[in-house]
PDB file of C-alpha atoms in Angstrom:
ATOM      1  CA  UNK S  98     -14.774   7.361   8.607  1.00 45.00           C
ATOM      2  CA  UNK S  99     -13.915   5.785  11.940  1.00 44.00           C
ATOM      3  CA  UNK S 100     -16.864   3.798  13.250  1.00 44.00           C
ATOM      4  CA  UNK S 101     -16.629   2.154  16.672  1.00 46.00           C
ATOM      5  CA  UNK S 102     -19.311  -0.377  15.698  1.00 64.00           C
ATOM      6  CA  UNK S 103     -17.649  -1.288  12.391  1.00 88.00           C
ATOM      7  CA  UNK S 104     -14.036  -0.189  11.874  1.00 95.00           C
ATOM      8  CA  UNK S 105     -12.998   0.585   8.298  1.00 96.00           C
ATOM      9  CA  UNK S 106      -9.993  -1.077   6.682  1.00 97.00           C
ATOM     10  CA  UNK S 107      -8.425   0.258   3.470  1.00 97.00           C
ATOM     11  CA  UNK S 108      -6.643  -2.294   1.273  1.00 97.00           C
ATOM     12  CA  UNK S 109      -3.865  -0.756  -0.839  1.00 97.00           C
ATOM     13  CA  UNK S 110      -1.090  -2.107  -3.005  1.00 97.00           C
ATOM     14  CA  UNK S 111       0.630  -2.182  -6.377  1.00 96.00           C
ATOM     15  CA  UNK S 112      -1.090  -4.001  -9.251  1.00 95.00           C
ATOM     16  CA  UNK S 113      -0.336  -7.739  -9.449  1.00 94.00           C
ATOM     17  CA  UNK S 114       0.488  -8.213  -5.778  1.00 97.00           C
ATOM     18  CA  UNK S 115      -2.499 -10.470  -5.133  1.00 96.00           C
ATOM     19  CA  UNK S 116      -4.371  -7.637  -3.419  1.00 96.00           C
ATOM     20  CA  UNK S 117      -7.737  -8.722  -4.839  1.00 93.00           C
ATOM     21  CA  UNK S 118      -7.012 -12.268  -3.688  1.00 96.00           C
ATOM     22  CA  UNK S 119      -6.386 -10.941  -0.167  1.00 97.00           C
ATOM     23  CA  UNK S 120      -9.661  -9.002  -0.403  1.00 96.00           C
ATOM     24  CA  UNK S 121     -11.544 -12.142  -1.487  1.00 95.00           C
ATOM     25  CA  UNK S 122      -9.872 -14.260   1.199  1.00 96.00           C
ATOM     26  CA  UNK S 123     -10.956 -11.782   3.892  1.00 96.00           C
ATOM     27  CA  UNK S 124     -14.487 -11.099   2.679  1.00 95.00           C
ATOM     28  CA  UNK S 125     -15.615 -14.274   0.922  1.00 90.00           C
ATOM     29  CA  UNK S 126     -18.960 -13.465  -0.718  1.00 77.00           C
ATOM     30  CA  UNK S 127     -19.619 -10.491   1.569  1.00 80.00           C
ATOM     31  CA  UNK S 128     -18.698  -7.862  -1.027  1.00 84.00           C
ATOM     32  CA  UNK S 129     -20.098  -5.637  -3.736  1.00 85.00           C
ATOM     33  CA  UNK S 130     -18.719  -3.395  -6.474  1.00 84.00           C
ATOM     34  CA  UNK S 131     -19.591  -0.071  -8.077  1.00 81.00           C
ATOM     35  CA  UNK S 132     -17.799   3.116  -9.102  1.00 81.00           C
ATOM     36  CA  UNK S 133     -16.210   5.801  -6.968  1.00 79.00           C
ATOM     37  CA  UNK S 134     -18.379   8.945  -7.026  1.00 77.00           C
ATOM     38  CA  UNK S 135     -17.504  11.045 -10.054  1.00 75.00           C
ATOM     39  CA  UNK S 136     -14.929   8.491 -11.282  1.00 78.00           C
ATOM     40  CA  UNK S 137     -14.800   5.584 -13.675  1.00 82.00           C
ATOM     41  CA  UNK S 138     -12.592   3.747 -11.180  1.00 86.00           C
ATOM     42  CA  UNK S 139     -14.129   0.569  -9.736  1.00 84.00           C
ATOM     43  CA  UNK S 140     -15.093   0.611  -6.062  1.00 85.00           C
ATOM     44  CA  UNK S 141     -15.136  -2.711  -4.209  1.00 91.00           C
ATOM     45  CA  UNK S 142     -16.236  -2.973  -0.597  1.00 94.00           C
ATOM     46  CA  UNK S 143     -16.828  -5.935   1.647  1.00 95.00           C
ATOM     47  CA  UNK S 144     -16.965  -7.059   5.238  1.00 95.00           C
ATOM     48  CA  UNK S 145     -15.521  -9.665   7.547  1.00 96.00           C
ATOM     49  CA  UNK S 146     -15.748 -10.506  11.236  1.00 95.00           C
ATOM     50  CA  UNK S 147     -12.922 -11.398  13.581  1.00 95.00           C
ATOM     51  CA  UNK S 148     -13.065 -12.035  17.316  1.00 92.00           C
ATOM     52  CA  UNK S 149     -16.501 -10.479  17.827  1.00 90.00           C
ATOM     53  CA  UNK S 150     -15.804  -7.394  15.716  1.00 93.00           C
ATOM     54  CA  UNK S 151     -17.235  -6.729  12.251  1.00 95.00           C
ATOM     55  CA  UNK S 152     -15.073  -4.759   9.805  1.00 96.00           C
ATOM     56  CA  UNK S 153     -15.806  -2.939   6.560  1.00 96.00           C
ATOM     57  CA  UNK S 154     -12.982  -3.290   4.046  1.00 96.00           C
ATOM     58  CA  UNK S 155     -12.483  -1.068   0.990  1.00 96.00           C
ATOM     59  CA  UNK S 156     -10.346  -2.416  -1.855  1.00 96.00           C
ATOM     60  CA  UNK S 157      -8.521   0.644  -3.198  1.00 95.00           C
ATOM     61  CA  UNK S 158      -7.384   0.748  -6.840  1.00 94.00           C
ATOM     62  CA  UNK S 159      -3.990  -0.823  -7.469  1.00 94.00           C
ATOM     63  CA  UNK S 160      -1.390   1.959  -7.639  1.00 94.00           C
ATOM     64  CA  UNK S 161       2.368   2.393  -7.663  1.00 94.00           C
ATOM     65  CA  UNK S 162       2.315   5.666  -5.714  1.00 92.00           C
ATOM     66  CA  UNK S 163       0.079   8.274  -4.057  1.00 89.00           C
ATOM     67  CA  UNK S 164       1.241  11.158  -6.251  1.00 84.00           C
ATOM     68  CA  UNK S 165      -2.164  11.425  -7.992  1.00 74.00           C
ATOM     69  CA  UNK S 166      -0.776  11.105 -11.496  1.00 81.00           C
ATOM     70  CA  UNK S 167      -3.806   9.003 -12.463  1.00 88.00           C
ATOM     71  CA  UNK S 168      -7.450   8.691 -11.351  1.00 87.00           C
ATOM     72  CA  UNK S 169      -6.546   5.479  -9.507  1.00 89.00           C
ATOM     73  CA  UNK S 170      -3.760   7.143  -7.530  1.00 90.00           C
ATOM     74  CA  UNK S 171      -5.990  10.103  -6.717  1.00 88.00           C
ATOM     75  CA  UNK S 172      -8.758   7.823  -5.410  1.00 90.00           C
ATOM     76  CA  UNK S 173      -6.342   5.816  -3.239  1.00 92.00           C
ATOM     77  CA  UNK S 174      -4.664   8.920  -1.810  1.00 91.00           C
ATOM     78  CA  UNK S 175      -7.891  10.791  -1.147  1.00 89.00           C
ATOM     79  CA  UNK S 176      -9.516   7.824   0.608  1.00 93.00           C
ATOM     80  CA  UNK S 177      -6.624   7.406   3.039  1.00 93.00           C
ATOM     81  CA  UNK S 178      -6.310  11.158   3.548  1.00 89.00           C
ATOM     82  CA  UNK S 179      -9.923  12.317   3.780  1.00 87.00           C
ATOM     83  CA  UNK S 180     -11.792   9.196   4.921  1.00 90.00           C
ATOM     84  CA  UNK S 181      -9.180   8.320   7.568  1.00 90.00           C
ATOM     85  CA  UNK S 182      -9.656   4.527   7.692  1.00 95.00           C
ATOM     86  CA  UNK S 183      -9.040   2.859  11.034  1.00 95.00           C
ATOM     87  CA  UNK S 184      -6.392   0.609   9.458  1.00 96.00           C
ATOM     88  CA  UNK S 185      -4.620   0.621   6.086  1.00 97.00           C
ATOM     89  CA  UNK S 186      -3.311  -2.735   4.867  1.00 98.00           C
ATOM     90  CA  UNK S 187      -0.643  -2.506   2.165  1.00 98.00           C
ATOM     91  CA  UNK S 188      -0.249  -5.701   0.148  1.00 98.00           C
ATOM     92  CA  UNK S 189       3.238  -6.263  -1.290  1.00 98.00           C
ATOM     93  CA  UNK S 190       4.702  -8.961  -3.525  1.00 98.00           C
ATOM     94  CA  UNK S 191       7.333 -10.961  -1.641  1.00 98.00           C
ATOM     95  CA  UNK S 192       9.228 -11.602  -4.908  1.00 97.00           C
ATOM     96  CA  UNK S 193       9.854  -7.902  -5.636  1.00 95.00           C
ATOM     97  CA  UNK S 194       9.808  -6.091  -2.307  1.00 95.00           C
ATOM     98  CA  UNK S 195      12.065  -3.228  -3.371  1.00 93.00           C
ATOM     99  CA  UNK S 196       9.593  -1.961  -5.981  1.00 94.00           C
ATOM    100  CA  UNK S 197       6.584  -2.422  -3.709  1.00 96.00           C
ATOM    101  CA  UNK S 198       8.101  -0.675  -0.685  1.00 95.00           C
ATOM    102  CA  UNK S 199       7.893   2.677  -2.478  1.00 94.00           C
ATOM    103  CA  UNK S 200       4.127   2.731  -1.886  1.00 96.00           C
ATOM    104  CA  UNK S 201       4.525   1.398   1.653  1.00 96.00           C
ATOM    105  CA  UNK S 202       6.839   4.270   2.587  1.00 94.00           C
ATOM    106  CA  UNK S 203       4.485   6.837   1.063  1.00 93.00           C
ATOM    107  CA  UNK S 204       1.548   5.480   3.058  1.00 95.00           C
ATOM    108  CA  UNK S 205       3.604   5.409   6.263  1.00 94.00           C
ATOM    109  CA  UNK S 206       4.234   9.131   5.779  1.00 91.00           C
ATOM    110  CA  UNK S 207       0.473   9.574   5.692  1.00 91.00           C
ATOM    111  CA  UNK S 208      -0.683   7.281   8.512  1.00 92.00           C
ATOM    112  CA  UNK S 209       0.974   5.097  11.183  1.00 91.00           C
ATOM    113  CA  UNK S 210      -2.140   2.876  11.366  1.00 94.00           C
ATOM    114  CA  UNK S 211      -0.699   0.509   8.791  1.00 96.00           C
ATOM    115  CA  UNK S 212      -0.165  -3.216   8.370  1.00 97.00           C
ATOM    116  CA  UNK S 213       2.036  -4.642   5.604  1.00 98.00           C
ATOM    117  CA  UNK S 214       0.811  -7.921   4.117  1.00 98.00           C
ATOM    118  CA  UNK S 215       3.772  -9.677   2.471  1.00 98.00           C
ATOM    119  CA  UNK S 216       1.872 -11.802  -0.031  1.00 98.00           C
ATOM    120  CA  UNK S 217       2.989 -14.481  -2.510  1.00 98.00           C
ATOM    121  CA  UNK S 218       5.381 -16.017  -0.011  1.00 98.00           C
ATOM    122  CA  UNK S 219       5.015 -19.358  -1.835  1.00 97.00           C
ATOM    123  CA  UNK S 220       6.377 -17.787  -5.016  1.00 97.00           C
ATOM    124  CA  UNK S 221       9.260 -16.301  -3.050  1.00 97.00           C
ATOM    125  CA  UNK S 222      10.096 -19.719  -1.598  1.00 96.00           C
ATOM    126  CA  UNK S 223       9.995 -21.254  -5.073  1.00 97.00           C
ATOM    127  CA  UNK S 224      12.515 -18.651  -6.214  1.00 97.00           C
ATOM    128  CA  UNK S 225      14.783 -19.411  -3.259  1.00 97.00           C
ATOM    129  CA  UNK S 226      14.069 -16.074  -1.564  1.00 96.00           C
ATOM    130  CA  UNK S 227      14.007 -15.879   2.234  1.00 95.00           C
ATOM    131  CA  UNK S 228      11.968 -12.944   3.568  1.00 96.00           C
ATOM    132  CA  UNK S 229      12.594 -12.055   7.216  1.00 97.00           C
ATOM    133  CA  UNK S 230       9.254 -10.378   7.961  1.00 97.00           C
ATOM    134  CA  UNK S 231      10.182  -9.800  11.613  1.00 96.00           C
ATOM    135  CA  UNK S 232      13.255  -7.817  10.524  1.00 96.00           C
ATOM    136  CA  UNK S 233      11.166  -5.974   7.941  1.00 97.00           C
ATOM    137  CA  UNK S 234       8.633  -5.052  10.647  1.00 96.00           C
ATOM    138  CA  UNK S 235      11.437  -3.764  12.864  1.00 94.00           C
ATOM    139  CA  UNK S 236      12.861  -1.678  10.004  1.00 94.00           C
ATOM    140  CA  UNK S 237       9.497  -0.187   8.968  1.00 95.00           C
ATOM    141  CA  UNK S 238       8.019   0.146  12.450  1.00 94.00           C
ATOM    142  CA  UNK S 239       4.709  -1.552  11.552  1.00 95.00           C
ATOM    143  CA  UNK S 240       3.486  -5.179  11.565  1.00 95.00           C
ATOM    144  CA  UNK S 241       4.509  -7.214   8.503  1.00 97.00           C
ATOM    145  CA  UNK S 242       2.485 -10.393   7.991  1.00 98.00           C
ATOM    146  CA  UNK S 243       3.681 -13.138   5.604  1.00 98.00           C
ATOM    147  CA  UNK S 244       0.855 -14.648   3.561  1.00 98.00           C
ATOM    148  CA  UNK S 245      -0.273 -16.787   0.675  1.00 98.00           C
ATOM    149  CA  UNK S 246      -3.755 -15.408   0.197  1.00 97.00           C
ATOM    150  CA  UNK S 247      -4.892 -17.948  -2.385  1.00 96.00           C
ATOM    151  CA  UNK S 248      -4.431 -20.771   0.133  1.00 96.00           C
ATOM    152  CA  UNK S 249      -5.473 -18.749   3.193  1.00 96.00           C
ATOM    153  CA  UNK S 250      -1.979 -18.855   4.720  1.00 97.00           C
ATOM    154  CA  UNK S 251      -1.450 -15.889   7.026  1.00 97.00           C
ATOM    155  CA  UNK S 252      -5.033 -14.593   6.886  1.00 98.00           C
ATOM    156  CA  UNK S 253      -5.710 -15.252  10.568  1.00 97.00           C
ATOM    157  CA  UNK S 254      -2.517 -13.425  11.543  1.00 98.00           C
ATOM    158  CA  UNK S 255      -3.472 -10.547   9.224  1.00 98.00           C
ATOM    159  CA  UNK S 256      -6.889 -10.236  10.857  1.00 97.00           C
ATOM    160  CA  UNK S 257      -5.281 -10.207  14.299  1.00 96.00           C
ATOM    161  CA  UNK S 258      -2.852  -7.466  13.214  1.00 96.00           C
ATOM    162  CA  UNK S 259      -5.790  -5.446  11.849  1.00 97.00           C
ATOM    163  CA  UNK S 260      -7.567  -5.871  15.174  1.00 95.00           C
ATOM    164  CA  UNK S 261      -4.527  -4.786  17.167  1.00 93.00           C
ATOM    165  CA  UNK S 262      -3.887  -1.693  15.040  1.00 93.00           C
ATOM    166  CA  UNK S 263      -7.592  -0.849  15.000  1.00 90.00           C
ATOM    167  CA  UNK S 264      -7.694  -1.104  18.792  1.00 87.00           C
ATOM    168  CA  UNK S 265      -4.459   0.942  18.988  1.00 75.00           C
ATOM    169  CA  UNK S 266      -2.752  -1.904  20.837  1.00 64.00           C
ATOM    170  CA  UNK S 267       0.300  -2.024  18.596  1.00 62.00           C
ATOM    171  CA  UNK S 268       0.596   1.315  16.804  1.00 62.00           C
ATOM    172  CA  UNK S 269       4.270   2.165  16.650  1.00 68.00           C
ATOM    173  CA  UNK S 270       6.282   4.993  15.122  1.00 76.00           C
ATOM    174  CA  UNK S 271       6.984   4.162  11.485  1.00 84.00           C
ATOM    175  CA  UNK S 272      10.419   4.862  10.096  1.00 82.00           C
ATOM    176  CA  UNK S 273      10.260   7.754   7.645  1.00 83.00           C
ATOM    177  CA  UNK S 274      12.425   8.331   4.613  1.00 86.00           C
ATOM    178  CA  UNK S 275      15.195  10.779   5.464  1.00 89.00           C
ATOM    179  CA  UNK S 276      16.042  13.208   2.707  1.00 90.00           C
ATOM    180  CA  UNK S 277      19.054  15.467   2.195  1.00 90.00           C
ATOM    181  CA  UNK S 278      20.025  18.041   4.822  1.00 91.00           C
ATOM    182  CA  UNK S 279      18.508  20.969   2.902  1.00 91.00           C
ATOM    183  CA  UNK S 280      15.165  19.221   2.445  1.00 90.00           C
ATOM    184  CA  UNK S 281      15.051  18.078   6.068  1.00 92.00           C
ATOM    185  CA  UNK S 282      15.778  21.648   7.237  1.00 91.00           C
ATOM    186  CA  UNK S 283      12.908  22.960   5.115  1.00 88.00           C
ATOM    187  CA  UNK S 284      10.615  20.195   6.357  1.00 90.00           C
ATOM    188  CA  UNK S 285      11.403  21.102   9.978  1.00 91.00           C
ATOM    189  CA  UNK S 286      10.370  24.714   9.407  1.00 88.00           C
ATOM    190  CA  UNK S 287       7.177  23.875   7.528  1.00 87.00           C
ATOM    191  CA  UNK S 288       6.202  21.027   9.878  1.00 88.00           C
ATOM    192  CA  UNK S 289       6.432  23.377  12.855  1.00 87.00           C
ATOM    193  CA  UNK S 290       3.961  25.729  11.176  1.00 82.00           C
ATOM    194  CA  UNK S 291       1.582  22.838  10.504  1.00 82.00           C
ATOM    195  CA  UNK S 292       1.828  21.309  14.001  1.00 82.00           C
ATOM    196  CA  UNK S 293      -1.682  22.516  15.052  1.00 78.00           C
ATOM    197  CA  UNK S 294      -3.133  20.240  12.362  1.00 75.00           C
ATOM    198  CA  UNK S 295      -1.477  17.060  13.649  1.00 73.00           C
ATOM    199  CA  UNK S 296      -4.786  15.597  14.861  1.00 74.00           C
ATOM    200  CA  UNK S 297      -6.163  15.706  11.297  1.00 76.00           C
ATOM    201  CA  UNK S 298      -3.199  15.351   8.926  1.00 80.00           C
ATOM    202  CA  UNK S 299       0.418  14.263   9.125  1.00 86.00           C
ATOM    203  CA  UNK S 300       2.355  17.564   9.245  1.00 87.00           C
ATOM    204  CA  UNK S 301       5.415  15.940   7.648  1.00 89.00           C
ATOM    205  CA  UNK S 302       3.380  14.494   4.777  1.00 88.00           C
ATOM    206  CA  UNK S 303       1.644  17.820   4.199  1.00 86.00           C
ATOM    207  CA  UNK S 304       4.993  19.648   4.349  1.00 87.00           C
ATOM    208  CA  UNK S 305       6.330  17.363   1.616  1.00 89.00           C
ATOM    209  CA  UNK S 306       3.318  18.180  -0.576  1.00 85.00           C
ATOM    210  CA  UNK S 307       3.978  21.890  -0.024  1.00 83.00           C
ATOM    211  CA  UNK S 308       7.615  21.487  -1.044  1.00 85.00           C
ATOM    212  CA  UNK S 309       6.398  19.696  -4.172  1.00 83.00           C
ATOM    213  CA  UNK S 310       3.937  22.545  -4.812  1.00 80.00           C
ATOM    214  CA  UNK S 311       1.030  20.123  -5.120  1.00 80.00           C
ATOM    215  CA  UNK S 312      -1.332  23.074  -5.488  1.00 75.00           C
ATOM    216  CA  UNK S 313      -4.458  21.116  -6.403  1.00 74.00           C
ATOM    217  CA  UNK S 314      -4.208  18.979  -3.265  1.00 79.00           C
ATOM    218  CA  UNK S 315      -3.443  21.944  -1.015  1.00 76.00           C
ATOM    219  CA  UNK S 316      -6.408  23.876  -2.381  1.00 76.00           C
ATOM    220  CA  UNK S 317      -8.659  20.864  -1.884  1.00 75.00           C
ATOM    221  CA  UNK S 318      -7.479  20.551   1.702  1.00 77.00           C
ATOM    222  CA  UNK S 319      -8.313  24.201   2.300  1.00 73.00           C
ATOM    223  CA  UNK S 320     -11.766  23.812   0.732  1.00 75.00           C
ATOM    224  CA  UNK S 321     -12.513  20.588   2.600  1.00 71.00           C
ATOM    225  CA  UNK S 322     -11.417  22.050   5.916  1.00 65.00           C
ATOM    226  CA  UNK S 323     -13.631  25.080   5.398  1.00 67.00           C
ATOM    227  CA  UNK S 324     -16.608  22.869   4.579  1.00 69.00           C
ATOM    228  CA  UNK S 325     -16.241  20.173   7.237  1.00 63.00           C
ATOM    229  CA  UNK S 326     -14.432  21.811  10.167  1.00 64.00           C
ATOM    230  CA  UNK S 327     -14.810  25.587   9.819  1.00 64.00           C
ATOM    231  CA  UNK S 328     -13.588  26.121  13.393  1.00 61.00           C
ATOM    232  CA  UNK S 329     -10.065  24.929  12.499  1.00 59.00           C
ATOM    233  CA  UNK S 330     -10.038  26.069   8.877  1.00 63.00           C
ATOM    234  CA  UNK S 331      -8.295  29.378   9.722  1.00 67.00           C
ATOM    235  CA  UNK S 332      -5.407  27.411  11.262  1.00 64.00           C
ATOM    236  CA  UNK S 333      -4.774  25.567   8.010  1.00 64.00           C
ATOM    237  CA  UNK S 334      -5.330  28.730   5.982  1.00 66.00           C
ATOM    238  CA  UNK S 335      -2.822  30.748   8.029  1.00 67.00           C
ATOM    239  CA  UNK S 336      -0.208  28.008   8.053  1.00 64.00           C
ATOM    240  CA  UNK S 337      -0.590  27.338   4.338  1.00 63.00           C
ATOM    241  CA  UNK S 338      -0.447  31.036   3.432  1.00 65.00           C
ATOM    242  CA  UNK S 339       2.736  31.426   5.442  1.00 63.00           C
ATOM    243  CA  UNK S 340       4.581  28.473   3.958  1.00 61.00           C
ATOM    244  CA  UNK S 341       2.881  28.385   0.534  1.00 62.00           C
ATOM    245  CA  UNK S 342       2.095  32.039  -0.318  1.00 64.00           C
ATOM    246  CA  UNK S 343       1.764  31.196  -4.029  1.00 59.00           C
ATOM    247  CA  UNK S 344      -1.702  29.778  -3.266  1.00 56.00           C
ATOM    248  CA  UNK S 345      -2.889  33.307  -2.580  1.00 54.00           C
TER     249      UNK S 345
END
């Protein structure tokens, strides 16, 4: 979905993080709603301009994970995976970071073009919580912007971070979750087989889905690759058959 004239920003986050407030603060009245094709899940899109660049922003359904256990999770995962937004902003609640970082880490496994918006900083201050967003950014390997969306605090910094990631000025290497030795050894083998697909999908993320035997997603990837990029479809088919022979 990358568009040089109008970059696309995906807005993700858990429910009740103020994500819709961030969306409204960025877009103002430049937004509209509908339904995702074939789903009853609400689709909200909008636009904003920053430093001579216009952006399209898509407000993804609020989800706790990308494991596709609900229509909302499936929509969020598929948009980031198949539509390949230029930037993904993950909104987290500063008062309960530990719970919210689960989704952040899942998205970082999928794309490095990520900005974390640490929202509700005013609530955190009221509770006596001190959030070191610079340290958090260093730990995660992506920009982390403190904000209070309802008052507009941090919105200019968020837009600048979106610009920098969209222009590839500050894309870093996110820190991935490290699993046990056995899982990491399996991931290394599978990731090597999937390396030719690195320009389209994260080999590590796809390897994790194979280990989980997420058959519906893997089959959809095969079908989508055959439909949209038939020249590289055999690469995915061969790699998948080798590491996931149960797909047939």
